[in-house]
Tab-separated table of C-alpha atoms in Angstrom:
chain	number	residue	atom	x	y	z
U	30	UNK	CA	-4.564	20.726	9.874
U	31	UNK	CA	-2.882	17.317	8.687
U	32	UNK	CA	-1.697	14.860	10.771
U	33	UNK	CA	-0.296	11.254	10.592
U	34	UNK	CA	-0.761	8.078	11.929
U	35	UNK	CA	-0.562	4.263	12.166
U	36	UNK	CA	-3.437	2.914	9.955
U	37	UNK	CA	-5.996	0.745	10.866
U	38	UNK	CA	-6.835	-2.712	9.207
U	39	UNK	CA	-9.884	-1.446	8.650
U	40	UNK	CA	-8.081	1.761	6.274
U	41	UNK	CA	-6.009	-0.969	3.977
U	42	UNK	CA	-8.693	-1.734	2.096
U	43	UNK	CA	-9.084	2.071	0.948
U	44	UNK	CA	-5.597	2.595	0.608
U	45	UNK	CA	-5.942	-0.720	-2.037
U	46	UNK	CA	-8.801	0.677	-3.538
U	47	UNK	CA	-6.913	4.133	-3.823
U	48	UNK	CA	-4.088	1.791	-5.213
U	49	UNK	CA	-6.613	0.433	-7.896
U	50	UNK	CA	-7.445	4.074	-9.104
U	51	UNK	CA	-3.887	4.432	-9.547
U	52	UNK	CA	-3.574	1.539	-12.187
U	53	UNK	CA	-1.759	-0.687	-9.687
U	54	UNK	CA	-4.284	-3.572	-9.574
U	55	UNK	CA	-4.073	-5.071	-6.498
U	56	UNK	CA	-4.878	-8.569	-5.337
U	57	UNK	CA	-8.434	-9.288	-3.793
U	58	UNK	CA	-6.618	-10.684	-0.689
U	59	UNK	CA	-4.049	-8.569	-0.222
U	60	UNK	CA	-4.892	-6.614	3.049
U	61	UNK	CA	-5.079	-9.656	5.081
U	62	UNK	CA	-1.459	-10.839	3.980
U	63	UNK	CA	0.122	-7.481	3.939
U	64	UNK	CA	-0.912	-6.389	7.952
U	65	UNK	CA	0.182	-9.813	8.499
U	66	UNK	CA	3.675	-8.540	7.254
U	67	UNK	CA	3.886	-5.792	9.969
U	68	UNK	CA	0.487	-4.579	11.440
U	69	UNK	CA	2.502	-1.475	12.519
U	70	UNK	CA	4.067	-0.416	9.317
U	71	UNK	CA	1.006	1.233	7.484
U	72	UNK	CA	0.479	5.384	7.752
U	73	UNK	CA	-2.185	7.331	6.820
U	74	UNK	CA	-2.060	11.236	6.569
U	75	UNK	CA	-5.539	12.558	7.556
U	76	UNK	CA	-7.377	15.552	7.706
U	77	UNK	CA	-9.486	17.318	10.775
U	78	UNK	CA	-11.972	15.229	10.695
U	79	UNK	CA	-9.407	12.375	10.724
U	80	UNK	CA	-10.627	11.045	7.463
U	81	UNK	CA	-7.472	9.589	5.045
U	82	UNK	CA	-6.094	11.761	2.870
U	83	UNK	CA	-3.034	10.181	1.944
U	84	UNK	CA	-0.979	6.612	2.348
U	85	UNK	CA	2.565	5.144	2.799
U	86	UNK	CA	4.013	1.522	3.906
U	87	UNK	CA	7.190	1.037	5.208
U	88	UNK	CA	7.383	-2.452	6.179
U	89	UNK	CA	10.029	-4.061	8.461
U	90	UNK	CA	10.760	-7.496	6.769
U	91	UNK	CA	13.821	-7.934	9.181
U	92	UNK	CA	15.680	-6.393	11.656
U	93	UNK	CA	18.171	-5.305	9.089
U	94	UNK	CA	15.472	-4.592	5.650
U	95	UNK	CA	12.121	-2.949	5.032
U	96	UNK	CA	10.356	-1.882	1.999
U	97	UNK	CA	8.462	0.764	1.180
U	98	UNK	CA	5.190	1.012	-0.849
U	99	UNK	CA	1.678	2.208	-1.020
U	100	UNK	CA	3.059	6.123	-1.556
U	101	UNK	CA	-0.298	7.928	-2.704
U	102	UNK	CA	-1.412	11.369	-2.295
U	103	UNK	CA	-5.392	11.639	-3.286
U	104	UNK	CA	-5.088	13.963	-6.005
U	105	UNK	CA	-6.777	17.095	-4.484
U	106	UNK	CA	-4.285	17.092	-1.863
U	107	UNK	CA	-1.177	16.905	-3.904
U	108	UNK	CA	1.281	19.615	-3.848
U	109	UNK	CA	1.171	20.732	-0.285
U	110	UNK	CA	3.240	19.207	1.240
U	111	UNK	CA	0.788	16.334	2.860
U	112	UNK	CA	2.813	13.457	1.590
U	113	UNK	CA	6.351	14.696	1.985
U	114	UNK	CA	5.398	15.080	5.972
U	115	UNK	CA	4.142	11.515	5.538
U	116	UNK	CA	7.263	9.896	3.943
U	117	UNK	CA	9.625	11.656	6.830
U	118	UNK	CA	7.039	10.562	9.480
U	119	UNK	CA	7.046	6.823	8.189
U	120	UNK	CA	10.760	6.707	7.389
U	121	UNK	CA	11.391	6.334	11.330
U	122	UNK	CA	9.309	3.064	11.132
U	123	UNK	CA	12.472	1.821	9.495
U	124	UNK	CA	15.087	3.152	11.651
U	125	UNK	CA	18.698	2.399	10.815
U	126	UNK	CA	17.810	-0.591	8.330
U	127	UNK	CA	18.413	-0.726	4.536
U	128	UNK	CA	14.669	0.390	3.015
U	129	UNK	CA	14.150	-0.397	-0.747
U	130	UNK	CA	10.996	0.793	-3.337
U	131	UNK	CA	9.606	-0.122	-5.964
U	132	UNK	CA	8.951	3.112	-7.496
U	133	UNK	CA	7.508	6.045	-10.525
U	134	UNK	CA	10.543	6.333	-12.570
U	135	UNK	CA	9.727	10.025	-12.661
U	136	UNK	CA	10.035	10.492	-8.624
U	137	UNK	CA	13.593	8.887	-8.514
U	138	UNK	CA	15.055	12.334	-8.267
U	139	UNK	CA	12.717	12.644	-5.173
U	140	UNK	CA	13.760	9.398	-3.639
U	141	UNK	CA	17.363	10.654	-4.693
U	142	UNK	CA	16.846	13.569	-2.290
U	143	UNK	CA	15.870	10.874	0.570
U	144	UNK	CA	18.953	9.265	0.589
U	145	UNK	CA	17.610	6.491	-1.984
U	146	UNK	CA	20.108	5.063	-4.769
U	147	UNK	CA	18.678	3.493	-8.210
U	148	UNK	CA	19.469	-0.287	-8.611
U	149	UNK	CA	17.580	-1.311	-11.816
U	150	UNK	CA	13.942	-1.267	-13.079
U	151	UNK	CA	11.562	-4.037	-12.504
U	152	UNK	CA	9.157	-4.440	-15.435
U	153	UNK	CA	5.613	-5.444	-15.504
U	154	UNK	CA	4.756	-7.997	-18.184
U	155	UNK	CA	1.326	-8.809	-18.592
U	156	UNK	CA	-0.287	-11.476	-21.365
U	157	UNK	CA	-2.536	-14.290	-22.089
U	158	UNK	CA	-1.413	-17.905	-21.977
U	159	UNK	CA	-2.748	-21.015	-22.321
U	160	UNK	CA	-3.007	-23.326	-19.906
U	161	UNK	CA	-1.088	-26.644	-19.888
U	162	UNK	CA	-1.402	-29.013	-16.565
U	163	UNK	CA	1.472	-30.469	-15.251
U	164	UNK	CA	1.442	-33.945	-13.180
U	165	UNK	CA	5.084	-33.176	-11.911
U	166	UNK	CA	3.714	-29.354	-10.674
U	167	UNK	CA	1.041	-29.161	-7.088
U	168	UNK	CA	-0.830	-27.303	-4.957
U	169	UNK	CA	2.209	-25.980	-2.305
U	170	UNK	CA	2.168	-28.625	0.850
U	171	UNK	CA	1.737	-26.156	4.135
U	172	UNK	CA	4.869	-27.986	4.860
U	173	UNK	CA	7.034	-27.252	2.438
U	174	UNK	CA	6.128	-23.266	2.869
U	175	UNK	CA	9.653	-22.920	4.834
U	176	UNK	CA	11.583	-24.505	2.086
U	177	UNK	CA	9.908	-21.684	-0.721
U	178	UNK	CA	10.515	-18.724	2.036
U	179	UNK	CA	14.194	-19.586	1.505
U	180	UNK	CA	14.224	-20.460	-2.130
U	181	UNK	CA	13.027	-16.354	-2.638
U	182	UNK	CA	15.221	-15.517	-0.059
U	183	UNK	CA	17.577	-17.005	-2.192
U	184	UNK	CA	16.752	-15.285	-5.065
U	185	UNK	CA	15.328	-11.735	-3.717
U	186	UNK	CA	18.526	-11.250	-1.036
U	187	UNK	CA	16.193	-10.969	1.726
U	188	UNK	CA	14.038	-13.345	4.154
U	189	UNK	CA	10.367	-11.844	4.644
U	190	UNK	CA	8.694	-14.836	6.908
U	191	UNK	CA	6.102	-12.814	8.429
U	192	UNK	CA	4.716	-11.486	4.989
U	193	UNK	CA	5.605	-14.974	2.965
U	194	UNK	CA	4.247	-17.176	4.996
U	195	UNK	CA	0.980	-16.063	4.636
U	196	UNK	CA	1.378	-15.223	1.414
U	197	UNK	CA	2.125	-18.414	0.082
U	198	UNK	CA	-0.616	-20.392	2.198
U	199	UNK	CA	-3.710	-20.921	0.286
U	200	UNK	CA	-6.940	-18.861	-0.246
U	201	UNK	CA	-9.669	-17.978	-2.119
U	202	UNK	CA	-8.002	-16.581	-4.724
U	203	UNK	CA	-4.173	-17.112	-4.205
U	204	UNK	CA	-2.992	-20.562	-4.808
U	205	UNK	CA	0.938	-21.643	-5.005
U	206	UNK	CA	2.228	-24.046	-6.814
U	207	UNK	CA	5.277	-26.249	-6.408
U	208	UNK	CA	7.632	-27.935	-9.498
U	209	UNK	CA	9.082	-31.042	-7.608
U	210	UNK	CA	11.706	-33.102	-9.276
U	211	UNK	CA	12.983	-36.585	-7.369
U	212	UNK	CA	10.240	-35.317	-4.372
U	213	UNK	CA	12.164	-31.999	-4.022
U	214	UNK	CA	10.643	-28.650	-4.771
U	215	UNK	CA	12.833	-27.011	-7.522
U	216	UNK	CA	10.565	-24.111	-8.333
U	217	UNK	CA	7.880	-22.138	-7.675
U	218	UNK	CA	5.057	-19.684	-8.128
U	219	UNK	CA	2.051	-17.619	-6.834
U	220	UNK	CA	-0.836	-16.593	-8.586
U	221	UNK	CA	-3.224	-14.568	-7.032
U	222	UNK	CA	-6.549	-12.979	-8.733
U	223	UNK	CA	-6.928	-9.631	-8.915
U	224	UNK	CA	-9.056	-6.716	-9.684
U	225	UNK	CA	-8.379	-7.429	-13.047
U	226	UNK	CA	-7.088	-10.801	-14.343
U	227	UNK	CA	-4.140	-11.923	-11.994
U	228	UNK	CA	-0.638	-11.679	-11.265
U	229	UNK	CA	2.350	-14.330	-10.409
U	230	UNK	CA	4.544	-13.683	-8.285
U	231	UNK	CA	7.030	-14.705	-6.388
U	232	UNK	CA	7.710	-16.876	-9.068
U	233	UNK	CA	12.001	-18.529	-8.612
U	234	UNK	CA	12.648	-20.965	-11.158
U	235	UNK	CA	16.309	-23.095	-12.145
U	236	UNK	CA	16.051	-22.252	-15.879
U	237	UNK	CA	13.433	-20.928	-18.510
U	238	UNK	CA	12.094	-24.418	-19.133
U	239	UNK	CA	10.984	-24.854	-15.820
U	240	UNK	CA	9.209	-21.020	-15.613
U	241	UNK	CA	7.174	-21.797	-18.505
U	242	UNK	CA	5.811	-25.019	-17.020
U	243	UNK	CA	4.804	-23.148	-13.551
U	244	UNK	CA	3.238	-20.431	-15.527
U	245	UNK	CA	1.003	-22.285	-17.784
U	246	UNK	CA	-0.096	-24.536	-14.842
U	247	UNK	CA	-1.033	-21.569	-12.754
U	248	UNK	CA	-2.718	-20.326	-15.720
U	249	UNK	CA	-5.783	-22.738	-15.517
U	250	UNK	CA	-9.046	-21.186	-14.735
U	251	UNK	CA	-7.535	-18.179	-14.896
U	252	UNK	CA	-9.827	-15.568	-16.800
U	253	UNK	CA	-8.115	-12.284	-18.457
U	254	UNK	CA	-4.842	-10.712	-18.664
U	255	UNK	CA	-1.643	-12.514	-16.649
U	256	UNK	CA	0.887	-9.996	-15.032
U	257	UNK	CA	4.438	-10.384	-13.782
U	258	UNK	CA	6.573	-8.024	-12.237
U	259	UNK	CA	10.406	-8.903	-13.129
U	260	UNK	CA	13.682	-7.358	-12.073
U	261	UNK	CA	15.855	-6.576	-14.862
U	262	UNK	CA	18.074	-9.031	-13.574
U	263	UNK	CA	15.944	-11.763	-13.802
U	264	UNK	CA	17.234	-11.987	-18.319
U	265	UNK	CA	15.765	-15.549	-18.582
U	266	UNK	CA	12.402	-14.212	-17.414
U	267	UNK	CA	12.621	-11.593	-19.349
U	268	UNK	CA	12.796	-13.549	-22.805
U	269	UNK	CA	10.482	-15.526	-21.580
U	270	UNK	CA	7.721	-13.134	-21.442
U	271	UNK	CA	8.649	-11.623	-24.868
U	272	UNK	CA	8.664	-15.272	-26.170
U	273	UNK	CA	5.294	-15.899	-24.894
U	274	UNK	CA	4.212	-12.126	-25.970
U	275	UNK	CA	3.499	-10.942	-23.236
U	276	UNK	CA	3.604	-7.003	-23.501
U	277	UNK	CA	5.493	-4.238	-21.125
U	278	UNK	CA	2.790	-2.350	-19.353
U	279	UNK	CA	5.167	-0.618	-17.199
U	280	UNK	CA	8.349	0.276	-15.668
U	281	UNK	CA	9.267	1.146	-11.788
U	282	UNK	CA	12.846	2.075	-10.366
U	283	UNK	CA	13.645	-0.426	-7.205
U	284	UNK	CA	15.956	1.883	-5.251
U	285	UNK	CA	17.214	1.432	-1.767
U	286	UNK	CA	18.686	3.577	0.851
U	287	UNK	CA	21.493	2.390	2.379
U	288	UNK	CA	23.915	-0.789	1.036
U	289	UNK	CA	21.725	-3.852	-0.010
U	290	UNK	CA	23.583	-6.885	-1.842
U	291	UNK	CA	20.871	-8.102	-4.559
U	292	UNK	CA	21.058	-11.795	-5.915
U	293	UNK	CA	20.928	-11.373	-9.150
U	294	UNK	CA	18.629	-14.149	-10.071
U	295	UNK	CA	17.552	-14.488	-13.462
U	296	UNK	CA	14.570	-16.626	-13.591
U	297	UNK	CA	12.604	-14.634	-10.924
U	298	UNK	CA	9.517	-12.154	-10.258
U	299	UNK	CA	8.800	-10.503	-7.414
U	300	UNK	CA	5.832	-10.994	-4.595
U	301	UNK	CA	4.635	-7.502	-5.281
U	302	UNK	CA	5.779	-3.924	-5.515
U	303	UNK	CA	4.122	-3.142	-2.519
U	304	UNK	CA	5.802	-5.262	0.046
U	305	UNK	CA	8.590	-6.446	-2.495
């Protein structure tokens, strides 16, 4: 018999490695900063022996937004109904707020069914680059973290403290760095090293010009592939990675159930498609 639960910390690493299998690539730091986010918004569906069988996240940003991610079904499981049960069970993590996804194009008639409504696909670019250091781009000050929290806010239409914060604070492997014009931060970007090669994001920039710069500073040391996920909003980003030839791996429908007002920025790329 299947039942569901809360996950542990100790279950997000297999969840991320069931992630990897999956072609999603996740950061090599990513548990850590994504329990930070909401230590009660992970669910596992396991069997008898209370061994995971299947995954979901539905993570309350806010008291008014959450986001959902981390939907997997281990293949021998599929079609029986295991992860349907899950998605209803972790839907009530959410309650009456607004819940958006970054999901498989294919399932958006499934999403449909949950009350979900499409907004516009988010595209992963992904590329080489080479690396340019910048004396007016640095390492993020810890103090300044606030100030980038509500420049994405800005530009993603929603605060997410508790998973930015973290997020944006230096590690091992994920560094952020700061454009500053006149001793004011203007711009902005992640990059974090992953499974394979890495991925920006958030990345908010003013204009194209600016974007480039961030990117090919981040870029340094960086070995393999660079990915970026980027709303179809976000145009200037969008020529920008086709300028630099970067390459469309993949497309995913962000959807959200229940009225969600969107910025519209268009020099932006999301944190991840996990968390958004």
């Amino acid at each position: 018999m299947t039942t569901y639960r809360t996950a542990k910390f100790s279950e997000l690493p297999l969840i991320l490695d069931w992630a990897a299998d999956e072609g999603w690539n996740p950061g090599l730091e990513d548990a850590e900063v994504f329990f930070a986010a909401d230590s009660a918004g992970f669910f596992v569906a396991v069997d008898p022996q209370d061994k995971p069988i299947a995954s979901i996240s539905v993570v309350n940003h806010t008291a008014d937004f959450a986001f959902l991610g981390l939907y997997i079904v281990r293949q021998e499981f599929r079609g029986r109904g295991v992860g349907l049960g899950l998605w209803k069970q972790a839907l009530k993590h959410a309650g009456s707020r607004t819940v958006g996804l970054d999901g498989v194009e294919a399932q958006q008639n499934n999403y449909r069914a949950s009350g979900f409504v499409y907004a516009g696909t988010t595209t992963r670019f992904t590329g080489l680059l080479t690396e340019r250091a910048s004396r007016e781009i640095q390492v993020a000050d810890p103090r300044e973290i606030p100030t980038l929290i509500q420049m994405e806010a800005a530009a993603s239409g929603v605060s997410k403290p508790n998973y930015l914060r973290p997020w944006l604070t230096r590690s091992s492997t994920r560094t952020t760095f700061a454009k500053r014009e006149n001793s004011a931060s203007v711009g902005f970007c992640t990059i974090r090293r992953c499974q394979t090669g890495a991925k920006i994001g958030p990345l908010v920039a003013p204009n194209i010009d600016v974007a480039r710069e961030l990117i090919a500073h981040a870029a340094q040391g960086i070995d393999g592939p660079i990915s970026m996920d980027v709303p179809e909003t976000s145009t200037a980003l969008t020529e920008l990675c086709k300028t630099m030839g970067w390459q469309p791996c993949f497309n995913t429908a962000r959807m959200y159930k229940r009225e969600f007002g969107a910025s519209g920025h268009n020099c932006f790329a999301v944190t991840s498609l996990e968390l958004g």
